[in-house]
GROMACS .gro file of C-alpha atoms in nm:
model
  303
    1MET     CA    1   3.560  -0.019   0.052
    2VAL     CA    2   3.289  -0.258  -0.067
    3THR     CA    3   3.124  -0.173  -0.400
    4LEU     CA    4   2.762  -0.283  -0.424
    5ASP     CA    5   2.622  -0.443  -0.738
    6ARG     CA    6   2.401  -0.205  -0.935
    7GLY     CA    7   2.159  -0.481  -1.030
    8MET     CA    8   1.827  -0.292  -1.036
    9GLY     CA    9   1.689  -0.092  -1.326
   10LEU     CA   10   1.376   0.124  -1.354
   11LEU     CA   11   1.136  -0.173  -1.375
   12GLN     CA   12   1.276  -0.347  -1.067
   13ALA     CA   13   1.293  -0.020  -0.870
   14THR     CA   14   0.932   0.070  -0.956
   15ALA     CA   15   0.819  -0.283  -0.871
   16THR     CA   16   0.994  -0.257  -0.533
   17ASN     CA   17   0.804   0.062  -0.455
   18ILE     CA   18   0.463  -0.057  -0.576
   19ILE     CA   19   0.461  -0.390  -0.392
   20GLY     CA   20   0.556  -0.198  -0.079
   21MET     CA   21   0.263   0.038  -0.131
   22VAL     CA   22  -0.004  -0.214  -0.230
   23GLY     CA   23  -0.080  -0.467   0.040
   24VAL     CA   24  -0.378  -0.567   0.246
   25GLY     CA   25  -0.415  -0.199   0.344
   26PRO     CA   26  -0.694  -0.086   0.107
   27PHE     CA   27  -0.902  -0.397   0.177
   28LEU     CA   28  -0.880  -0.322   0.548
   29THR     CA   29  -0.903   0.057   0.543
   30ILE     CA   30  -1.178   0.124   0.286
   31PRO     CA   31  -1.449   0.057   0.551
   32PHE     CA   32  -1.276   0.298   0.790
   33MET     CA   33  -1.241   0.560   0.516
   34VAL     CA   34  -1.612   0.532   0.441
   35THR     CA   35  -1.687   0.576   0.811
   36ALA     CA   36  -1.461   0.882   0.833
   37MET     CA   37  -1.619   1.042   0.526
   38HIS     CA   38  -1.969   0.922   0.622
   39GLY     CA   39  -2.040   0.830   0.263
   40PRO     CA   40  -1.896   0.677  -0.055
   41HIS     CA   41  -1.708   0.992  -0.153
   42ILE     CA   42  -1.373   0.854  -0.037
   43ILE     CA   43  -1.232   0.959  -0.372
   44TYR     CA   44  -1.178   1.297  -0.200
   45ALA     CA   45  -0.953   1.128   0.056
   46TRP     CA   46  -0.763   0.935  -0.212
   47ALA     CA   47  -0.704   1.262  -0.400
   48PHE     CA   48  -0.599   1.449  -0.084
   49GLY     CA   49  -0.357   1.168   0.007
   50ALA     CA   50  -0.225   1.161  -0.350
   51VAL     CA   51  -0.136   1.531  -0.336
   52LEU     CA   52   0.051   1.480  -0.008
   53ALA     CA   53   0.228   1.171  -0.146
   54LEU     CA   54   0.324   1.357  -0.463
   55CYS     CA   55   0.469   1.652  -0.269
   56ASP     CA   56   0.664   1.422  -0.039
   57GLY     CA   57   0.767   1.201  -0.331
   58LEU     CA   58   0.911   1.500  -0.517
   59VAL     CA   59   1.126   1.581  -0.214
   60TYR     CA   60   1.255   1.224  -0.202
   61ALA     CA   61   1.311   1.229  -0.578
   62GLU     CA   62   1.520   1.547  -0.554
   63LEU     CA   63   1.723   1.421  -0.259
   64GLY     CA   64   1.763   1.075  -0.410
   65ALA     CA   65   1.894   1.217  -0.737
   66ALA     CA   66   2.137   1.448  -0.555
   67LEU     CA   67   2.254   1.189  -0.297
   68PRO     CA   68   2.193   0.846  -0.451
   69GLY     CA   69   2.347   0.642  -0.171
   70SER     CA   70   2.216   0.350   0.029
   71GLY     CA   71   2.033   0.447   0.345
   72GLY     CA   72   1.790   0.702   0.203
   73PRO     CA   73   1.690   0.957   0.471
   74TYR     CA   74   1.986   0.848   0.685
   75VAL     CA   75   2.219   0.981   0.414
   76TYR     CA   76   2.008   1.290   0.344
   77LEU     CA   77   2.000   1.400   0.709
   78ARG     CA   78   2.365   1.323   0.766
   79GLU     CA   79   2.476   1.532   0.469
   80ALA     CA   80   2.224   1.816   0.521
   81TYR     CA   81   2.325   1.875   0.884
   82ARG     CA   82   2.696   1.802   0.842
   83PRO     CA   83   2.785   2.174   0.796
   84PHE     CA   84   2.625   2.246   1.134
   85GLY     CA   85   2.810   1.966   1.310
   86LEU     CA   86   2.485   1.774   1.362
   87GLY     CA   87   2.504   1.527   1.074
   88ARG     CA   88   2.582   1.216   1.276
   89LEU     CA   89   2.332   1.308   1.549
   90MET     CA   90   2.039   1.363   1.310
   91ALA     CA   91   2.121   1.043   1.121
   92PHE     CA   92   2.126   0.855   1.452
   93VAL     CA   93   1.790   1.001   1.558
   94PHE     CA   94   1.641   0.887   1.227
   95ILE     CA   95   1.770   0.531   1.273
   96PHE     CA   96   1.644   0.532   1.632
   97GLN     CA   97   1.288   0.624   1.533
   98LEU     CA   98   1.305   0.381   1.239
   99MET     CA   99   1.385   0.099   1.481
  100LEU     CA  100   1.062   0.186   1.663
  101VAL     CA  101   0.833   0.251   1.366
  102ALA     CA  102   0.946   0.000   1.102
  103PRO     CA  103   0.870  -0.315   1.308
  104LEU     CA  104   0.519  -0.180   1.373
  105SER     CA  105   0.465  -0.122   1.001
  106ILE     CA  106   0.585  -0.472   0.915
  107ALA     CA  107   0.377  -0.616   1.198
  108GLY     CA  108   0.067  -0.443   1.061
  109GLY     CA  109   0.105  -0.627   0.730
  110ALA     CA  110   0.182  -0.956   0.904
  111VAL     CA  111  -0.127  -0.927   1.127
  112GLY     CA  112  -0.337  -0.847   0.819
  113PHE     CA  113  -0.201  -1.164   0.655
  114ALA     CA  114  -0.300  -1.371   0.959
  115ASP     CA  115  -0.645  -1.205   0.965
  116TYR     CA  116  -0.720  -1.303   0.605
  117LEU     CA  117  -0.578  -1.650   0.658
  118GLY     CA  118  -0.865  -1.696   0.903
  119PHE     CA  119  -1.092  -1.725   0.598
  120TYR     CA  120  -0.944  -2.074   0.549
  121TRP     CA  121  -0.831  -2.153   0.902
  122THR     CA  122  -1.154  -2.083   1.084
  123THR     CA  123  -1.042  -2.244   1.412
  124MET     CA  124  -0.726  -2.035   1.445
  125SER     CA  125  -0.653  -1.943   1.807
  126PRO     CA  126  -0.503  -1.607   1.910
  127LEU     CA  127  -0.168  -1.777   1.975
  128GLN     CA  128  -0.170  -1.945   1.633
  129HIS     CA  129  -0.267  -1.611   1.475
  130ASN     CA  130   0.039  -1.444   1.629
  131LEU     CA  131   0.268  -1.734   1.534
  132VAL     CA  132   0.151  -1.714   1.171
  133ALA     CA  133   0.223  -1.339   1.164
  134ALA     CA  134   0.573  -1.397   1.304
  135ALA     CA  135   0.637  -1.682   1.058
  136VAL     CA  136   0.552  -1.455   0.764
  137CYS     CA  137   0.820  -1.208   0.877
  138VAL     CA  138   1.079  -1.486   0.903
  139ALA     CA  139   0.987  -1.625   0.558
  140VAL     CA  140   1.012  -1.284   0.392
  141THR     CA  141   1.350  -1.222   0.555
  142ALA     CA  142   1.472  -1.551   0.407
  143LEU     CA  143   1.352  -1.442   0.061
  144LEU     CA  144   1.550  -1.118   0.093
  145TYR     CA  145   1.873  -1.297   0.186
  146ARG     CA  146   2.008  -1.314  -0.171
  147ASP     CA  147   2.179  -1.097  -0.433
  148ILE     CA  148   2.012  -0.774  -0.541
  149ALA     CA  149   1.943  -0.893  -0.898
  150SER     CA  150   1.743  -1.188  -0.764
  151VAL     CA  151   1.560  -0.961  -0.522
  152GLY     CA  152   1.466  -0.734  -0.814
  153ARG     CA  153   1.344  -1.021  -1.032
  154LEU     CA  154   1.127  -1.155  -0.752
  155ALA     CA  155   0.985  -0.806  -0.697
  156VAL     CA  156   0.878  -0.793  -1.063
  157VAL     CA  157   0.707  -1.134  -1.034
  158MET     CA  158   0.524  -1.013  -0.724
  159LEU     CA  159   0.425  -0.693  -0.904
  160VAL     CA  160   0.258  -0.892  -1.182
  161VAL     CA  161   0.047  -1.083  -0.928
  162VAL     CA  162  -0.034  -0.767  -0.730
  163VAL     CA  163  -0.153  -0.572  -1.036
  164GLY     CA  164  -0.336  -0.882  -1.161
  165THR     CA  165  -0.523  -0.911  -0.830
  166ILE     CA  166  -0.640  -0.550  -0.832
  167GLY     CA  167  -0.713  -0.580  -1.204
  168TRP     CA  168  -0.939  -0.879  -1.136
  169VAL     CA  169  -1.130  -0.683  -0.871
  170ILE     CA  170  -1.180  -0.396  -1.116
  171VAL     CA  171  -1.275  -0.608  -1.418
  172ALA     CA  172  -1.504  -0.840  -1.221
  173GLY     CA  173  -1.693  -0.546  -1.076
  174LEU     CA  174  -1.722  -0.347  -1.399
  175PHE     CA  175  -1.975  -0.594  -1.543
  176SER     CA  176  -2.227  -0.540  -1.265
  177VAL     CA  177  -2.125  -0.220  -1.087
  178SER     CA  178  -2.391   0.041  -1.004
  179TRP     CA  179  -2.236   0.376  -1.089
  180GLN     CA  180  -2.532   0.552  -0.931
  181GLN     CA  181  -2.456   0.375  -0.603
  182ALA     CA  182  -2.082   0.441  -0.632
  183PHE     CA  183  -2.141   0.815  -0.677
  184ASP     CA  184  -2.441   0.849  -0.447
  185PHE     CA  185  -2.268   1.124  -0.253
  186PRO     CA  186  -2.458   1.284   0.038
  187PRO     CA  187  -2.547   1.654   0.012
  188GLU     CA  188  -2.265   1.758   0.249
  189ALA     CA  189  -2.012   1.612   0.001
  190ARG     CA  190  -2.097   1.892  -0.241
  191HIS     CA  191  -2.019   2.177  -0.003
  192VAL     CA  192  -1.666   2.260   0.108
  193ASP     CA  193  -1.684   2.344   0.476
  194ALA     CA  194  -1.502   2.264   0.800
  195ARG     CA  195  -1.689   1.936   0.844
  196LEU     CA  196  -1.588   1.808   0.500
  197LEU     CA  197  -1.227   1.920   0.548
  198ARG     CA  198  -1.208   1.741   0.885
  199ALA     CA  199  -1.346   1.425   0.727
  200MET     CA  200  -1.096   1.449   0.441
  201GLY     CA  201  -0.814   1.493   0.691
  202ALA     CA  202  -0.916   1.184   0.889
  203ALA     CA  203  -0.970   0.968   0.581
  204GLY     CA  204  -0.662   1.119   0.415
  205LEU     CA  205  -0.444   0.978   0.693
  206LEU     CA  206  -0.575   0.632   0.605
  207ALA     CA  207  -0.507   0.702   0.238
  208MET     CA  208  -0.148   0.797   0.321
  209TYR     CA  209  -0.110   0.468   0.509
  210ASN     CA  210  -0.201   0.290   0.185
  211TYR     CA  211   0.030   0.509  -0.023
  212GLY     CA  212   0.331   0.462   0.204
  213GLY     CA  213   0.627   0.291   0.041
  214TYR     CA  214   0.698   0.507  -0.266
  215SER     CA  215   1.036   0.603  -0.118
  216ASN     CA  216   1.149   0.248  -0.037
  217VAL     CA  217   1.386   0.247  -0.331
  218CYS     CA  218   1.582   0.535  -0.173
  219ASN     CA  219   1.722   0.287   0.079
  220ILE     CA  220   1.907   0.098  -0.195
  221GLY     CA  221   2.038   0.386  -0.405
  222ASP     CA  222   2.383   0.227  -0.436
  223GLU     CA  223   2.225  -0.079  -0.598
  224LEU     CA  224   2.038   0.104  -0.876
  225ARG     CA  225   2.160   0.153  -1.228
  226ALA     CA  226   2.189   0.526  -1.308
  227PRO     CA  227   2.030   0.616  -0.972
  228GLU     CA  228   2.013   0.989  -1.048
  229ARG     CA  229   1.755   0.905  -1.320
  230THR     CA  230   1.608   0.575  -1.200
  231LEU     CA  231   1.524   0.688  -0.847
  232PRO     CA  232   1.307   0.994  -0.927
  233ARG     CA  233   1.129   0.817  -1.213
  234SER     CA  234   1.049   0.511  -1.005
  235ILE     CA  235   0.900   0.726  -0.728
  236MET     CA  236   0.676   0.927  -0.961
  237LEU     CA  237   0.568   0.619  -1.159
  238SER     CA  238   0.481   0.419  -0.848
  239ILE     CA  239   0.269   0.702  -0.702
  240ALA     CA  240   0.081   0.758  -1.030
  241ILE     CA  241   0.010   0.387  -1.084
  242VAL     CA  242  -0.104   0.319  -0.728
  243VAL     CA  243  -0.329   0.627  -0.711
  244PHE     CA  244  -0.502   0.516  -1.032
  245LEU     CA  245  -0.546   0.157  -0.909
  246TYR     CA  246  -0.682   0.261  -0.568
  247VAL     CA  247  -0.931   0.516  -0.702
  248VAL     CA  248  -1.074   0.280  -0.964
  249MET     CA  249  -1.078  -0.022  -0.732
  250SER     CA  250  -1.251   0.155  -0.442
  251THR     CA  251  -1.508   0.310  -0.678
  252VAL     CA  252  -1.593  -0.032  -0.823
  253ILE     CA  253  -1.614  -0.191  -0.476
  254LEU     CA  254  -1.850   0.078  -0.345
  255GLY     CA  255  -2.054   0.038  -0.662
  256MET     CA  256  -2.117  -0.321  -0.558
  257VAL     CA  257  -2.129  -0.290  -0.178
  258PRO     CA  258  -2.351  -0.010  -0.037
  259TRP     CA  259  -2.142   0.228   0.169
  260ARG     CA  260  -2.356   0.184   0.481
  261GLU     CA  261  -2.290  -0.189   0.464
  262ALA     CA  262  -1.924  -0.145   0.373
  263GLN     CA  263  -1.846   0.054   0.686
  264GLN     CA  264  -1.969  -0.233   0.904
  265THR     CA  265  -1.734  -0.504   0.773
  266ARG     CA  266  -1.362  -0.586   0.793
  267THR     CA  267  -1.377  -0.837   0.505
  268ILE     CA  268  -1.498  -0.610   0.228
  269ALA     CA  269  -1.317  -0.816  -0.038
  270SER     CA  270  -1.518  -1.128   0.044
  271LEU     CA  271  -1.839  -0.923   0.055
  272PHE     CA  272  -1.755  -0.772  -0.283
  273ILE     CA  273  -1.697  -1.116  -0.437
  274GLY     CA  274  -2.025  -1.241  -0.295
  275ARG     CA  275  -2.209  -0.956  -0.470
  276THR     CA  276  -2.016  -0.994  -0.796
  277PHE     CA  277  -2.098  -1.362  -0.855
  278VAL     CA  278  -2.470  -1.440  -0.850
  279ASP     CA  279  -2.414  -1.817  -0.839
  280PRO     CA  280  -2.326  -1.900  -0.474
  281ALA     CA  281  -2.097  -2.187  -0.580
  282HIS     CA  282  -1.898  -1.964  -0.813
  283GLY     CA  283  -1.896  -1.695  -0.548
  284ARG     CA  284  -1.744  -1.928  -0.289
  285ILE     CA  285  -1.473  -2.042  -0.532
  286ALA     CA  286  -1.398  -1.684  -0.634
  287ALA     CA  287  -1.383  -1.576  -0.268
  288ARG     CA  288  -1.128  -1.849  -0.194
  289VAL     CA  289  -0.915  -1.751  -0.493
  290MET     CA  290  -0.942  -1.381  -0.410
  291THR     CA  291  -0.843  -1.442  -0.049
  292ALA     CA  292  -0.539  -1.643  -0.163
  293LEU     CA  293  -0.437  -1.357  -0.392
  294ILE     CA  294  -0.483  -1.103  -0.113
  295LEU     CA  295  -0.258  -1.318   0.107
  296PHE     CA  296   0.006  -1.312  -0.168
  297VAL     CA  297  -0.031  -0.934  -0.210
  298THR     CA  298   0.008  -0.888   0.166
  299ALA     CA  299   0.321  -1.101   0.178
  300SER     CA  300   0.458  -0.903  -0.118
  301SER     CA  301   0.406  -0.574   0.066
  302ILE     CA  302   0.601  -0.709   0.364
  303TYR     CA  303   0.876  -0.817   0.125
   0.00000   0.00000   0.00000
């Protein structure tokens, strides 16, 4: 029997979760969330998604602490249904659906990477766009083909850049943000009714897409140090940190970009930078740097 190296501690495990959660998603989905909510009050959707993520995360934390093996849900289903003689079947069904869903999730990040690369490569053809997305997947696979300690160290490096990128968005916007604009909620946002709940449900699904990844560390339970403690803590920490970053970042962005304008664009990050820097020359430089950082964040999420 092969014994895996327990080369990841709490920092590396939390970093693995966070870089899987934070990618190009919020920069792409904020306009759609604004459209779904029909206003800047997407903080409702972030909060609704956070509650769902926390409930689901607690389940994963409990299962991960009780069954800290590699495979995550594969192990949980196999052991839960073993007394009924269905353990192997349920584990197989999980792997089968994972083979269908996981490539689509990875492809979503890769396509987002290629989309933002178009900021530099303005003449990119559809074929070149698809080849770039495929190349990103191959490059990330090569980065993962190494020992678990190296994978963990690289995850921490990526985490620093990811948090730094979101931190730059927040800090840059704080100096000129219009809080009145950010919290200019329409009258219907102040009344809980079926319309508001439907909007929260639609936007909450997008929020959950951005939160997804907090249970990634469950797949490598055999490679964590003290997994019964590390796994639950890393899940709860990653959810709390990402919720805070998303809420603050989206509030600052909508304080710079009017919500009616935000819902019409797919490149809200570039629009935000353009509003943040009054000098056009500085704005262009900042937009190029920001786009490069978003590309790095996207590649990190695929990793």
